[in-house]
Short mmCIF file of C-alpha atoms in Angstrom, two decimals:
data_model
loop_
_atom_site.label_atom_id
_atom_site.label_comp_id
_atom_site.label_asym_id
_atom_site.label_seq_id
_atom_site.Cartn_x
_atom_site.Cartn_y
_atom_site.Cartn_z
CA MET Y 13 -44.16 -36.58 20.48
CA ASN Y 14 -41.54 -33.90 21.09
CA ALA Y 15 -42.28 -31.36 23.87
CA GLY Y 16 -41.09 -27.76 23.69
CA ILE Y 17 -41.81 -24.26 24.96
CA LEU Y 18 -44.82 -22.64 23.30
CA GLY Y 19 -44.86 -19.45 25.39
CA LEU Y 20 -43.20 -17.70 28.32
CA GLY Y 21 -44.18 -15.10 30.92
CA ARG Y 22 -42.93 -13.60 34.18
CA TYR Y 23 -43.82 -11.38 37.07
CA LEU Y 24 -41.47 -9.03 38.88
CA PRO Y 25 -42.39 -7.15 42.05
CA ASP Y 26 -42.21 -3.37 41.77
CA LYS Y 27 -40.03 -2.85 44.87
CA ILE Y 28 -36.26 -2.69 44.15
CA VAL Y 29 -33.81 -3.16 47.03
CA THR Y 30 -30.29 -2.12 46.12
CA ASN Y 31 -27.00 -2.98 47.78
CA ALA Y 32 -26.91 0.57 49.07
CA ASP Y 33 -30.28 -0.06 50.80
CA LEU Y 34 -28.82 -3.13 52.50
CA GLU Y 35 -25.75 -1.14 53.65
CA LYS Y 36 -28.12 0.90 55.81
CA ILE Y 37 -29.52 -2.08 57.74
CA MET Y 38 -26.57 -4.49 58.03
CA ASP Y 39 -22.78 -4.66 58.11
CA THR Y 40 -22.10 -5.07 54.41
CA SER Y 41 -21.10 -3.03 51.37
CA ASP Y 42 -21.99 -2.76 47.71
CA GLU Y 43 -18.43 -3.72 46.75
CA TRP Y 44 -18.46 -6.84 49.00
CA ILE Y 45 -21.75 -8.06 47.53
CA ARG Y 46 -20.90 -7.28 43.88
CA THR Y 47 -17.43 -8.86 43.91
CA ARG Y 48 -18.63 -12.08 45.60
CA THR Y 49 -22.02 -12.55 43.95
CA GLY Y 50 -22.46 -10.16 41.02
CA ILE Y 51 -25.75 -8.93 42.59
CA GLU Y 52 -26.48 -5.21 42.52
CA GLU Y 53 -30.21 -5.18 43.33
CA ARG Y 54 -33.12 -7.53 43.86
CA ARG Y 55 -36.96 -7.32 43.73
CA ILE Y 56 -38.95 -7.77 46.96
CA ALA Y 57 -42.68 -8.42 47.01
CA ASN Y 58 -44.93 -6.36 49.25
CA ASP Y 59 -46.56 -8.02 52.29
CA ASP Y 60 -49.91 -8.23 50.46
CA ILE Y 61 -48.41 -10.11 47.50
CA ASP Y 62 -47.92 -13.84 48.13
CA THR Y 63 -46.39 -16.62 46.07
CA SER Y 64 -49.64 -17.56 44.33
CA ASP Y 65 -50.28 -13.94 43.28
CA MET Y 66 -46.92 -13.79 41.50
CA ALA Y 67 -47.43 -17.23 39.99
CA TYR Y 68 -50.83 -16.26 38.61
CA GLU Y 69 -49.49 -13.13 36.88
CA ALA Y 70 -46.62 -15.06 35.28
CA ALA Y 71 -48.94 -17.88 34.24
CA LYS Y 72 -51.34 -15.40 32.55
CA ALA Y 73 -48.49 -13.83 30.65
CA ALA Y 74 -47.20 -17.25 29.46
CA LEU Y 75 -50.68 -18.30 28.26
CA ASN Y 76 -51.03 -15.04 26.36
CA ASN Y 77 -47.61 -15.45 24.80
CA ALA Y 78 -48.41 -19.05 23.77
CA GLU Y 79 -51.85 -18.02 22.52
CA ILE Y 80 -53.29 -20.91 24.53
CA SER Y 81 -56.45 -20.60 26.66
CA ALA Y 82 -56.64 -21.77 30.26
CA GLU Y 83 -59.26 -24.31 29.22
CA GLU Y 84 -56.62 -26.00 26.95
CA ILE Y 85 -54.24 -26.65 29.83
CA ASP Y 86 -54.15 -30.32 30.94
CA MET Y 87 -51.81 -29.95 33.91
CA ILE Y 88 -50.30 -27.19 36.09
CA LEU Y 89 -46.96 -27.75 37.82
CA VAL Y 90 -45.61 -25.09 40.19
CA ALA Y 91 -42.00 -25.32 41.32
CA THR Y 92 -41.62 -23.54 44.65
CA VAL Y 93 -40.25 -23.90 48.17
CA THR Y 94 -42.14 -20.86 49.47
CA PRO Y 95 -45.84 -21.72 48.96
CA ASP Y 96 -48.54 -19.57 50.50
CA GLN Y 97 -49.22 -22.44 52.91
CA SER Y 98 -48.73 -26.24 53.08
CA PHE Y 99 -51.97 -26.88 51.23
CA PRO Y 100 -53.86 -26.26 49.03
CA SER Y 101 -50.92 -26.13 46.60
CA VAL Y 102 -50.00 -22.99 44.70
CA ALA Y 103 -50.88 -24.97 41.52
CA CYS Y 104 -54.43 -25.50 42.76
CA MET Y 105 -54.76 -21.88 43.73
CA ILE Y 106 -53.78 -20.58 40.31
CA GLN Y 107 -55.89 -23.25 38.61
CA GLU Y 108 -58.92 -21.64 40.20
CA LYS Y 109 -57.79 -18.08 39.33
CA LEU Y 110 -57.05 -19.00 35.73
CA GLY Y 111 -60.21 -21.01 35.29
CA ALA Y 112 -58.18 -24.01 34.06
CA MET Y 113 -60.67 -26.50 35.41
CA LYS Y 114 -59.56 -29.37 33.09
CA ALA Y 115 -56.06 -29.28 34.56
CA ALA Y 116 -54.52 -31.55 37.16
CA ALA Y 117 -52.43 -29.48 39.54
CA MET Y 118 -49.55 -30.04 41.93
CA ASP Y 119 -46.47 -28.34 43.37
CA VAL Y 120 -42.92 -29.59 42.83
CA SER Y 121 -40.29 -29.08 45.56
CA ALA Y 122 -36.69 -29.21 44.30
CA ALA Y 123 -35.52 -25.73 45.38
CA CYS Y 124 -33.49 -23.88 42.76
CA ALA Y 125 -33.59 -26.93 40.41
CA GLY Y 126 -37.40 -27.00 40.69
CA PHE Y 127 -38.10 -25.55 37.27
CA MET Y 128 -35.91 -28.18 35.63
CA TYR Y 129 -37.73 -30.92 37.53
CA ALA Y 130 -41.13 -29.48 36.62
CA MET Y 131 -40.15 -29.06 32.99
CA ILE Y 132 -39.07 -32.65 32.58
CA THR Y 133 -42.12 -33.94 34.43
CA ALA Y 134 -44.24 -31.97 31.92
CA GLN Y 135 -42.17 -33.26 29.01
CA GLN Y 136 -42.77 -36.85 30.01
CA PHE Y 137 -46.58 -36.37 30.13
CA ILE Y 138 -46.55 -34.73 26.69
CA LYS Y 139 -44.08 -37.19 25.14
CA SER Y 140 -46.25 -40.13 26.26
CA GLY Y 141 -49.34 -38.55 24.74
CA ALA Y 142 -51.15 -38.42 28.10
CA TYR Y 143 -51.39 -34.59 28.03
CA LYS Y 144 -51.07 -31.97 25.28
CA HIS Y 145 -50.46 -28.68 27.15
CA VAL Y 146 -48.76 -28.29 30.50
CA LEU Y 147 -48.30 -24.99 32.30
CA ILE Y 148 -45.25 -24.80 34.55
CA VAL Y 149 -44.37 -21.97 36.93
CA GLY Y 150 -41.20 -21.33 38.93
CA VAL Y 151 -42.06 -18.90 41.70
CA GLU Y 152 -40.55 -17.83 45.02
CA LYS Y 153 -41.18 -15.31 47.75
CA LEU Y 154 -37.84 -15.89 49.37
CA SER Y 155 -38.02 -12.61 51.26
CA LYS Y 156 -40.41 -14.32 53.75
CA VAL Y 157 -37.80 -16.97 54.68
CA THR Y 158 -34.79 -14.61 54.65
CA ASN Y 159 -33.18 -13.52 57.90
CA TRP Y 160 -32.51 -9.84 57.25
CA GLU Y 161 -29.96 -9.84 60.07
CA ASP Y 162 -27.82 -12.54 58.42
CA ARG Y 163 -25.58 -10.70 55.94
CA ASN Y 164 -24.35 -13.96 54.38
CA THR Y 165 -27.80 -14.90 53.05
CA ALA Y 166 -29.86 -11.69 53.10
CA VAL Y 167 -27.86 -10.14 50.27
CA LEU Y 168 -28.50 -13.10 47.93
CA PHE Y 169 -32.20 -13.60 47.46
CA GLY Y 170 -35.08 -11.95 45.65
CA ASP Y 171 -38.74 -12.57 44.69
CA GLY Y 172 -40.36 -13.27 41.36
CA ALA Y 173 -42.05 -15.74 39.03
CA GLY Y 174 -41.44 -17.22 35.61
CA ALA Y 175 -43.79 -19.48 33.63
CA ALA Y 176 -43.81 -21.54 30.50
CA VAL Y 177 -46.42 -23.38 28.45
CA LEU Y 178 -45.11 -26.72 27.14
CA GLY Y 179 -46.71 -28.61 24.27
CA PRO Y 180 -46.03 -30.65 21.13
CA VAL Y 181 -43.42 -29.28 18.73
CA SER Y 182 -42.07 -30.48 15.42
CA ASP Y 183 -39.32 -33.09 15.00
CA GLY Y 184 -35.91 -31.90 16.11
CA LYS Y 185 -37.33 -29.08 18.27
CA GLY Y 186 -38.01 -28.93 22.01
CA VAL Y 187 -36.35 -30.97 24.74
CA LEU Y 188 -33.50 -33.04 23.22
CA SER Y 189 -32.01 -34.41 26.45
CA PHE Y 190 -32.02 -33.90 30.20
CA GLU Y 191 -30.31 -34.80 33.40
CA LEU Y 192 -31.87 -34.73 36.87
CA GLY Y 193 -30.09 -35.67 40.06
CA ALA Y 194 -29.98 -35.36 43.84
CA ASP Y 195 -27.59 -35.90 46.73
CA GLY Y 196 -29.50 -35.96 49.99
CA THR Y 197 -26.26 -36.18 51.98
CA GLY Y 198 -25.65 -32.54 51.11
CA GLY Y 199 -29.04 -31.31 52.31
CA LYS Y 200 -27.46 -30.03 55.51
CA HIS Y 201 -25.55 -27.40 53.54
CA LEU Y 202 -28.63 -25.52 52.23
CA LEU Y 203 -31.89 -25.72 54.10
CA GLN Y 204 -34.70 -23.89 55.81
CA GLU Y 205 -34.18 -24.28 59.55
CA GLY Y 206 -36.94 -22.81 61.63
CA ASP Y 207 -38.18 -19.71 59.87
CA PHE Y 208 -35.10 -18.92 57.75
CA ILE Y 209 -32.70 -20.10 55.06
CA HIS Y 210 -29.34 -21.40 56.30
CA MET Y 211 -26.44 -22.03 53.95
CA ASN Y 212 -22.89 -23.29 54.11
CA GLY Y 213 -21.69 -21.08 51.27
CA ARG Y 214 -18.30 -22.76 50.80
CA GLU Y 215 -19.78 -26.24 50.36
CA VAL Y 216 -22.64 -25.09 48.11
CA PHE Y 217 -20.20 -23.18 45.95
CA LYS Y 218 -17.94 -26.22 45.45
CA PHE Y 219 -20.93 -28.45 44.65
CA ALA Y 220 -22.48 -25.95 42.22
CA VAL Y 221 -19.30 -25.26 40.27
CA ARG Y 222 -18.70 -28.93 39.75
CA GLN Y 223 -22.26 -29.98 39.05
CA MET Y 224 -23.26 -27.16 36.71
CA GLY Y 225 -20.33 -27.90 34.39
CA GLU Y 226 -20.77 -31.68 34.49
CA SER Y 227 -24.53 -31.53 33.88
CA SER Y 228 -24.19 -29.07 30.98
CA LEU Y 229 -21.68 -31.33 29.29
CA GLY Y 230 -23.79 -34.39 30.14
CA VAL Y 231 -26.88 -33.24 28.34
CA LEU Y 232 -24.92 -32.21 25.26
CA ASP Y 233 -23.36 -35.69 25.16
CA LYS Y 234 -26.76 -37.37 25.53
CA ALA Y 235 -28.12 -35.29 22.64
CA GLY Y 236 -25.11 -36.11 20.46
CA LEU Y 237 -24.00 -32.49 20.42
CA THR Y 238 -20.84 -30.59 21.35
CA LYS Y 239 -19.94 -27.37 23.16
CA GLU Y 240 -19.58 -25.68 19.77
CA ASP Y 241 -23.29 -26.29 19.04
CA VAL Y 242 -24.50 -24.21 21.99
CA ASP Y 243 -26.10 -20.86 21.10
CA LEU Y 244 -27.14 -19.88 24.64
CA LEU Y 245 -26.38 -20.98 28.18
CA VAL Y 246 -29.11 -20.17 30.70
CA PRO Y 247 -27.73 -21.05 34.14
CA HIS Y 248 -29.49 -20.68 37.47
CA GLN Y 249 -28.85 -17.08 38.51
CA ALA Y 250 -27.35 -17.67 41.95
CA ASN Y 251 -23.82 -16.26 41.87
CA ILE Y 252 -21.83 -14.78 38.97
CA ARG Y 253 -18.70 -16.74 39.88
CA ILE Y 254 -20.58 -20.07 39.70
CA MET Y 255 -22.18 -19.01 36.42
CA GLU Y 256 -18.80 -17.98 34.95
CA ALA Y 257 -17.28 -21.31 35.90
CA SER Y 258 -20.05 -23.09 34.02
CA ARG Y 259 -19.59 -20.81 30.96
CA GLU Y 260 -15.85 -21.42 30.92
CA ARG Y 261 -16.36 -25.19 31.18
CA LEU Y 262 -18.38 -24.96 27.97
CA GLY Y 263 -15.88 -22.61 26.36
CA LEU Y 264 -18.55 -20.06 25.52
CA PRO Y 265 -18.02 -16.34 24.95
CA LEU Y 266 -19.64 -13.91 27.42
CA GLU Y 267 -22.46 -13.00 25.00
CA LYS Y 268 -23.68 -16.63 24.94
CA MET Y 269 -24.52 -16.73 28.63
CA THR Y 270 -27.69 -15.19 30.09
CA LYS Y 271 -27.06 -12.86 33.00
CA THR Y 272 -29.83 -11.41 35.13
CA VAL Y 273 -28.41 -12.06 38.64
CA HIS Y 274 -27.23 -8.41 38.89
CA LYS Y 275 -30.82 -7.17 38.60
CA TYR Y 276 -32.89 -9.83 40.39
CA GLY Y 277 -30.51 -11.75 42.71
CA ASN Y 278 -31.19 -15.44 43.34
CA THR Y 279 -34.89 -16.16 42.79
CA SER Y 280 -34.48 -19.91 43.13
CA SER Y 281 -36.92 -21.86 40.89
CA ALA Y 282 -37.98 -18.63 39.18
CA SER Y 283 -34.53 -17.64 37.92
CA ILE Y 284 -34.27 -19.76 34.75
CA PRO Y 285 -37.74 -19.00 33.35
CA MET Y 286 -37.35 -15.33 34.20
CA ALA Y 287 -34.02 -15.32 32.36
CA LEU Y 288 -35.60 -16.99 29.34
CA VAL Y 289 -38.24 -14.29 29.20
CA GLU Y 290 -35.50 -11.61 29.33
CA GLU Y 291 -33.74 -13.22 26.36
CA MET Y 292 -37.01 -13.64 24.41
CA GLU Y 293 -38.09 -10.04 24.94
CA ALA Y 294 -34.65 -8.76 23.87
CA GLY Y 295 -34.88 -10.83 20.66
CA ARG Y 296 -31.78 -12.83 21.50
CA ILE Y 297 -33.44 -16.24 21.07
CA LYS Y 298 -33.88 -17.32 17.44
CA ASP Y 299 -35.65 -20.23 15.89
CA ASN Y 300 -33.50 -23.38 15.93
CA ASP Y 301 -31.15 -22.02 18.61
CA LEU Y 302 -29.68 -24.66 20.97
CA ILE Y 303 -30.23 -23.62 24.56
CA VAL Y 304 -28.67 -25.32 27.57
CA MET Y 305 -30.46 -24.66 30.88
CA VAL Y 306 -28.82 -25.81 34.12
CA GLY Y 307 -29.75 -25.38 37.75
CA PHE Y 308 -28.79 -26.56 41.25
CA GLY Y 309 -30.30 -26.07 44.69
CA GLY Y 310 -31.24 -27.32 48.10
CA GLY Y 311 -31.68 -31.02 48.49
CA LEU Y 312 -29.07 -31.00 47.11
CA THR Y 313 -30.64 -31.18 43.68
CA TRP Y 314 -29.63 -30.43 40.13
CA GLY Y 315 -31.02 -30.54 36.60
CA ALA Y 316 -30.01 -29.64 33.07
CA ILE Y 317 -31.82 -29.54 29.77
CA ALA Y 318 -30.69 -29.24 26.14
CA LEU Y 319 -33.49 -27.63 24.13
CA ARG Y 320 -33.85 -26.73 20.50
CA TRP Y 321 -35.87 -23.52 20.33
CA GLY Y 322 -38.94 -23.34 18.10
CA LYS Y 323 -42.32 -24.93 17.42
#
Protein backbone atom coordinates (compact mmCIF):
# COMPACT_ATOMS: atom_id res chain seq x y z
CA MET A 1 0.00 0.00 0.00
CA ASN A 2 1.62 3.26 -1.10
CA ALA A 3 1.67 6.11 1.42
CA GLY A 4 1.43 9.75 0.40
CA ILE A 5 0.44 13.19 1.63
CA LEU A 6 -3.32 13.72 1.85
CA GLY A 7 -3.23 17.18 3.42
CA LEU A 8 -0.94 19.88 4.81
CA GLY A 9 -1.15 22.68 7.36
CA ARG A 10 1.07 25.09 9.25
CA TYR A 11 1.16 27.65 12.04
CA LEU A 12 3.28 30.79 12.09
CA PRO A 13 3.59 33.07 15.14
CA ASP A 14 2.47 36.65 14.54
CA LYS A 15 5.63 38.29 15.88
CA ILE A 16 8.22 39.10 13.19
CA VAL A 17 11.82 39.82 14.24
CA THR A 18 13.86 41.41 11.46
CA ASN A 19 17.61 41.65 11.07
CA ALA A 20 17.27 45.35 11.86
CA ASP A 21 15.67 44.39 15.19
CA LEU A 22 18.66 42.15 15.98
CA GLU A 23 21.09 44.97 15.10
CA LYS A 24 19.67 46.85 18.10
CA ILE A 25 20.46 44.13 20.64
CA MET A 26 23.71 42.55 19.39
CA ASP A 27 26.83 43.25 17.36
CA THR A 28 25.59 42.20 13.93
CA SER A 29 24.23 43.72 10.73
CA ASP A 30 21.52 42.99 8.19
CA GLU A 31 24.17 42.63 5.47
CA TRP A 32 26.25 40.16 7.53
CA ILE A 33 23.22 37.96 8.22
CA ARG A 34 21.78 38.07 4.69
CA THR A 35 25.05 37.36 2.87
CA ARG A 36 25.96 34.42 5.11
CA THR A 37 22.54 32.84 5.67
CA GLY A 38 19.94 34.37 3.36
CA ILE A 39 17.76 35.16 6.39
CA GLU A 40 16.00 38.53 6.53
CA GLU A 41 13.44 37.90 9.28
CA ARG A 42 12.05 35.14 11.48
CA ARG A 43 8.88 34.45 13.50
CA ILE A 44 9.10 34.28 17.30
CA ALA A 45 6.30 32.86 19.47
CA ASN A 46 5.04 34.82 22.45
CA ASP A 47 5.80 33.53 25.95
CA ASP A 48 2.25 32.20 26.35
CA ILE A 49 2.49 30.09 23.15
CA ASP A 50 4.34 26.81 23.62
CA THR A 51 5.34 24.05 21.23
CA SER A 52 2.13 22.05 21.68
CA ASP A 53 -0.01 25.12 20.93
CA MET A 54 1.70 25.63 17.58
CA ALA A 55 1.57 21.89 16.81
CA TYR A 56 -2.17 21.80 17.51
CA GLU A 57 -2.92 24.68 15.13
CA ALA A 58 -0.85 23.14 12.32
CA ALA A 59 -2.43 19.72 12.92
CA LYS A 60 -5.96 21.16 12.73
CA ALA A 61 -5.12 22.88 9.45
CA ALA A 62 -3.69 19.66 7.98
CA LEU A 63 -6.76 17.64 8.98
CA ASN A 64 -9.02 20.25 7.38
CA ASN A 65 -6.94 20.27 4.20
CA ALA A 66 -7.03 16.45 4.03
CA GLU A 67 -10.75 16.39 4.84
CA ILE A 68 -9.97 13.77 7.49
CA SER A 69 -11.52 13.83 10.98
CA ALA A 70 -9.47 13.46 14.14
CA GLU A 71 -11.32 10.22 14.87
CA GLU A 72 -9.87 8.72 11.66
CA ILE A 73 -6.25 9.24 12.76
CA ASP A 74 -4.51 6.02 13.85
CA MET A 75 -1.22 7.55 14.97
CA ILE A 76 0.28 10.95 15.78
CA LEU A 77 4.01 11.56 15.38
CA VAL A 78 5.50 14.88 16.45
CA ALA A 79 9.05 15.73 15.39
CA THR A 80 10.54 18.22 17.84
CA VAL A 81 13.58 18.93 20.00
CA THR A 82 11.79 21.69 21.94
CA PRO A 83 8.82 19.95 23.62
CA ASP A 84 6.81 21.73 26.29
CA GLN A 85 8.39 19.38 28.83
CA SER A 86 10.01 15.92 28.93
CA PHE A 87 6.64 14.19 29.25
CA PRO A 88 3.84 13.88 28.41
CA SER A 89 4.88 14.11 24.77
CA VAL A 90 3.67 16.88 22.50
CA ALA A 91 1.95 14.14 20.47
CA CYS A 92 -0.10 13.09 23.51
CA MET A 93 -0.96 16.70 24.29
CA ILE A 94 -2.33 17.40 20.82
CA GLN A 95 -4.08 14.01 20.74
CA GLU A 96 -6.20 15.24 23.64
CA LYS A 97 -6.81 18.67 22.10
CA LEU A 98 -7.78 17.17 18.74
CA GLY A 99 -9.95 14.46 20.26
CA ALA A 100 -8.03 11.81 18.29
CA MET A 101 -8.60 9.19 20.94
CA LYS A 102 -8.01 6.20 18.60
CA ALA A 103 -4.50 7.38 17.85
CA ALA A 104 -1.24 6.10 19.25
CA ALA A 105 1.06 9.05 19.97
CA MET A 106 4.78 9.69 20.38
CA ASP A 107 7.44 12.30 19.74
CA VAL A 108 10.40 11.79 17.40
CA SER A 109 13.76 13.43 18.17
CA ALA A 110 16.02 13.83 15.13
CA ALA A 111 16.46 17.63 15.17
CA CYS A 112 16.18 19.28 11.74
CA ALA A 113 15.81 15.86 10.04
CA GLY A 114 12.93 15.01 12.39
CA PHE A 115 10.15 15.49 9.87
CA MET A 116 11.88 13.11 7.44
CA TYR A 117 12.23 10.50 10.20
CA ALA A 118 8.59 10.92 11.25
CA MET A 119 7.36 10.76 7.67
CA ILE A 120 9.14 7.49 6.94
CA THR A 121 8.01 6.00 10.26
CA ALA A 122 4.44 6.86 9.23
CA GLN A 123 4.99 5.45 5.74
CA GLN A 124 6.12 2.11 7.15
CA PHE A 125 3.00 1.76 9.32
CA ILE A 126 0.75 2.60 6.35
CA LYS A 127 2.66 0.45 3.86
CA SER A 128 2.40 -2.57 6.17
CA GLY A 129 -1.35 -2.09 6.51
CA ALA A 130 -1.12 -1.63 10.29
CA TYR A 131 -2.49 1.94 10.15
CA LYS A 132 -4.44 3.89 7.55
CA HIS A 133 -4.01 7.55 8.53
CA VAL A 134 -1.02 9.03 10.37
CA LEU A 135 -0.74 12.68 11.41
CA ILE A 136 2.81 14.02 11.53
CA VAL A 137 3.87 17.41 12.84
CA GLY A 138 7.24 19.16 12.72
CA VAL A 139 7.27 21.89 15.34
CA GLU A 140 9.85 23.96 17.19
CA LYS A 141 9.99 26.81 19.65
CA LEU A 142 13.70 27.35 19.17
CA SER A 143 13.51 30.83 20.67
CA LYS A 144 13.40 29.25 24.14
CA VAL A 145 16.77 27.50 23.62
CA THR A 146 18.45 30.37 21.76
CA ASN A 147 21.09 32.48 23.48
CA TRP A 148 20.17 35.98 22.36
CA GLU A 149 23.67 37.17 23.30
CA ASP A 150 25.36 34.73 20.90
CA ARG A 151 25.29 36.42 17.49
CA ASN A 152 26.48 33.27 15.70
CA THR A 153 23.32 31.32 16.57
CA ALA A 154 20.72 33.93 17.57
CA VAL A 155 20.39 35.22 14.00
CA LEU A 156 19.56 31.76 12.60
CA PHE A 157 16.51 30.36 14.32
CA GLY A 158 12.76 30.89 14.32
CA ASP A 159 9.56 29.28 15.61
CA GLY A 160 6.73 27.55 13.77
CA ALA A 161 4.93 24.32 12.95
CA GLY A 162 4.08 22.31 9.84
CA ALA A 163 1.89 19.21 9.64
CA ALA A 164 0.87 16.54 7.17
CA VAL A 165 -1.70 13.76 7.07
CA LEU A 166 -0.33 10.61 5.45
CA GLY A 167 -2.52 7.86 4.09
CA PRO A 168 -2.96 5.38 1.23
CA VAL A 169 -2.54 6.73 -2.30
CA SER A 170 -2.79 5.16 -5.74
CA ASP A 171 -0.02 3.20 -7.45
CA GLY A 172 2.93 5.33 -8.50
CA LYS A 173 2.05 8.16 -6.09
CA GLY A 174 3.39 8.96 -2.62
CA VAL A 175 6.77 7.98 -1.18
CA LEU A 176 8.87 6.34 -3.89
CA SER A 177 12.15 6.03 -1.97
CA PHE A 178 13.92 7.34 1.11
CA GLU A 179 17.22 7.56 2.89
CA LEU A 180 17.73 8.04 6.63
CA GLY A 181 21.10 8.25 8.33
CA ALA A 182 23.03 9.38 11.37
CA ASP A 183 26.60 10.02 12.48
CA GLY A 184 26.78 10.25 16.24
CA THR A 185 30.46 11.17 16.12
CA GLY A 186 29.40 14.58 14.81
CA GLY A 187 26.94 15.26 17.62
CA LYS A 188 29.45 17.54 19.34
CA HIS A 189 29.18 20.02 16.47
CA LEU A 190 25.48 20.85 16.98
CA LEU A 191 23.87 20.33 20.37
CA GLN A 192 21.95 21.83 23.25
CA GLU A 193 24.41 22.38 26.06
CA GLY A 194 22.82 23.63 29.25
CA ASP A 195 19.96 25.92 28.27
CA PHE A 196 21.13 26.89 24.79
CA ILE A 197 22.02 25.71 21.28
CA HIS A 198 25.73 25.50 20.52
CA MET A 199 27.03 25.03 17.00
CA ASN A 200 30.35 24.63 15.21
CA GLY A 201 29.17 26.40 12.08
CA ARG A 202 32.13 25.44 9.89
CA GLU A 203 31.80 21.70 10.57
CA VAL A 204 28.01 21.67 10.24
CA PHE A 205 28.26 23.58 6.95
CA LYS A 206 30.73 21.07 5.47
CA PHE A 207 28.60 18.12 6.60
CA ALA A 208 25.35 19.63 5.30
CA VAL A 209 26.66 20.58 1.87
CA ARG A 210 28.01 17.08 1.30
CA GLN A 211 25.10 15.15 2.80
CA MET A 212 22.24 17.10 1.24
CA GLY A 213 23.61 16.55 -2.25
CA GLU A 214 24.47 12.89 -1.72
CA SER A 215 21.10 12.07 -0.13
CA SER A 216 19.13 13.84 -2.87
CA LEU A 217 20.94 11.88 -5.56
CA GLY A 218 20.64 8.71 -3.48
CA VAL A 219 16.84 8.72 -3.29
CA LEU A 220 16.57 9.44 -7.01
CA ASP A 221 18.81 6.47 -7.77
CA LYS A 222 16.78 4.21 -5.45
CA ALA A 223 13.58 5.27 -7.23
CA GLY A 224 15.10 4.65 -10.66
CA LEU A 225 14.87 8.33 -11.52
CA THR A 226 17.30 11.03 -12.64
CA LYS A 227 17.97 14.69 -11.82
CA GLU A 228 16.01 15.64 -14.94
CA ASP A 229 12.86 14.08 -13.45
CA VAL A 230 12.76 16.44 -10.44
CA ASP A 231 10.02 19.06 -10.47
CA LEU A 232 10.69 20.56 -7.04
CA LEU A 233 13.47 20.41 -4.46
CA VAL A 234 12.34 21.15 -0.89
CA PRO A 235 15.50 21.38 1.23
CA HIS A 236 15.67 22.04 4.94
CA GLN A 237 15.65 25.83 5.24
CA ALA A 238 18.80 26.36 7.27
CA ASN A 239 21.14 28.45 5.17
CA ILE A 240 20.79 29.68 1.58
CA ARG A 241 24.38 28.71 0.72
CA ILE A 242 23.78 25.09 1.80
CA MET A 243 20.49 25.03 -0.10
CA GLU A 244 22.12 26.44 -3.23
CA ALA A 245 24.87 23.81 -3.10
CA SER A 246 22.20 21.09 -3.03
CA ARG A 247 20.30 22.68 -5.92
CA GLU A 248 23.46 22.94 -8.02
CA ARG A 249 24.32 19.30 -7.28
CA LEU A 250 20.98 18.35 -8.86
CA GLY A 251 21.46 20.81 -11.71
CA LEU A 252 18.09 22.46 -11.07
CA PRO A 253 17.10 26.01 -12.05
CA LEU A 254 16.31 28.49 -9.27
CA GLU A 255 12.55 28.20 -9.75
CA LYS A 256 12.65 24.48 -8.93
CA MET A 257 13.91 25.00 -5.36
CA THR A 258 11.64 26.08 -2.51
CA LYS A 259 12.96 29.06 -0.57
CA THR A 260 11.39 30.28 2.66
CA VAL A 261 14.53 30.75 4.78
CA HIS A 262 14.50 34.51 4.12
CA LYS A 263 11.10 34.85 5.83
CA TYR A 264 11.18 32.27 8.61
CA GLY A 265 14.84 31.44 9.33
CA ASN A 266 15.77 27.94 10.45
CA THR A 267 12.73 26.34 12.09
CA SER A 268 14.38 22.90 12.39
CA SER A 269 11.88 20.04 12.00
CA ALA A 270 9.13 22.49 10.96
CA SER A 271 10.95 23.92 7.95
CA ILE A 272 10.18 21.28 5.30
CA PRO A 273 6.43 20.91 6.02
CA MET A 274 6.07 24.70 6.31
CA ALA A 275 7.79 25.07 2.93
CA LEU A 276 5.49 22.45 1.39
CA VAL A 277 2.46 24.42 2.58
CA GLU A 278 3.92 27.57 1.01
CA GLU A 279 4.26 25.80 -2.34
CA MET A 280 0.79 24.24 -2.10
CA GLU A 281 -0.91 27.55 -1.28
CA ALA A 282 0.90 29.27 -4.14
CA GLY A 283 -0.31 26.59 -6.55
CA ARG A 284 3.22 25.54 -7.47
CA ILE A 285 2.73 21.83 -6.71
CA LYS A 286 0.83 19.94 -9.39
CA ASP A 287 -0.53 16.42 -9.53
CA ASN A 288 2.17 13.91 -10.50
CA ASP A 289 5.06 16.30 -9.68
CA LEU A 290 8.23 14.62 -8.40
CA ILE A 291 9.33 16.27 -5.17
CA VAL A 292 12.65 15.67 -3.42
CA MET A 293 12.74 16.61 0.27
CA VAL A 294 16.04 16.58 2.11
CA GLY A 295 17.04 17.60 5.63
CA PHE A 296 19.96 17.44 8.05
CA GLY A 297 20.38 18.29 11.69
CA GLY A 298 21.80 17.67 15.12
CA GLY A 299 22.77 14.13 15.94
CA LEU A 300 24.14 14.41 13.33
CA THR A 301 21.15 13.16 11.37
CA TRP A 302 19.90 13.33 7.81
CA GLY A 303 17.02 12.17 5.68
CA ALA A 304 15.71 12.46 2.14
CA ILE A 305 12.53 11.40 0.37
CA ALA A 306 11.49 11.18 -3.27
CA LEU A 307 7.72 11.65 -3.45
CA ARG A 308 5.27 11.66 -6.33
CA TRP A 309 2.59 14.23 -5.52
CA GLY A 310 -1.08 13.24 -5.66
CA LYS A 311 -3.63 10.84 -4.26
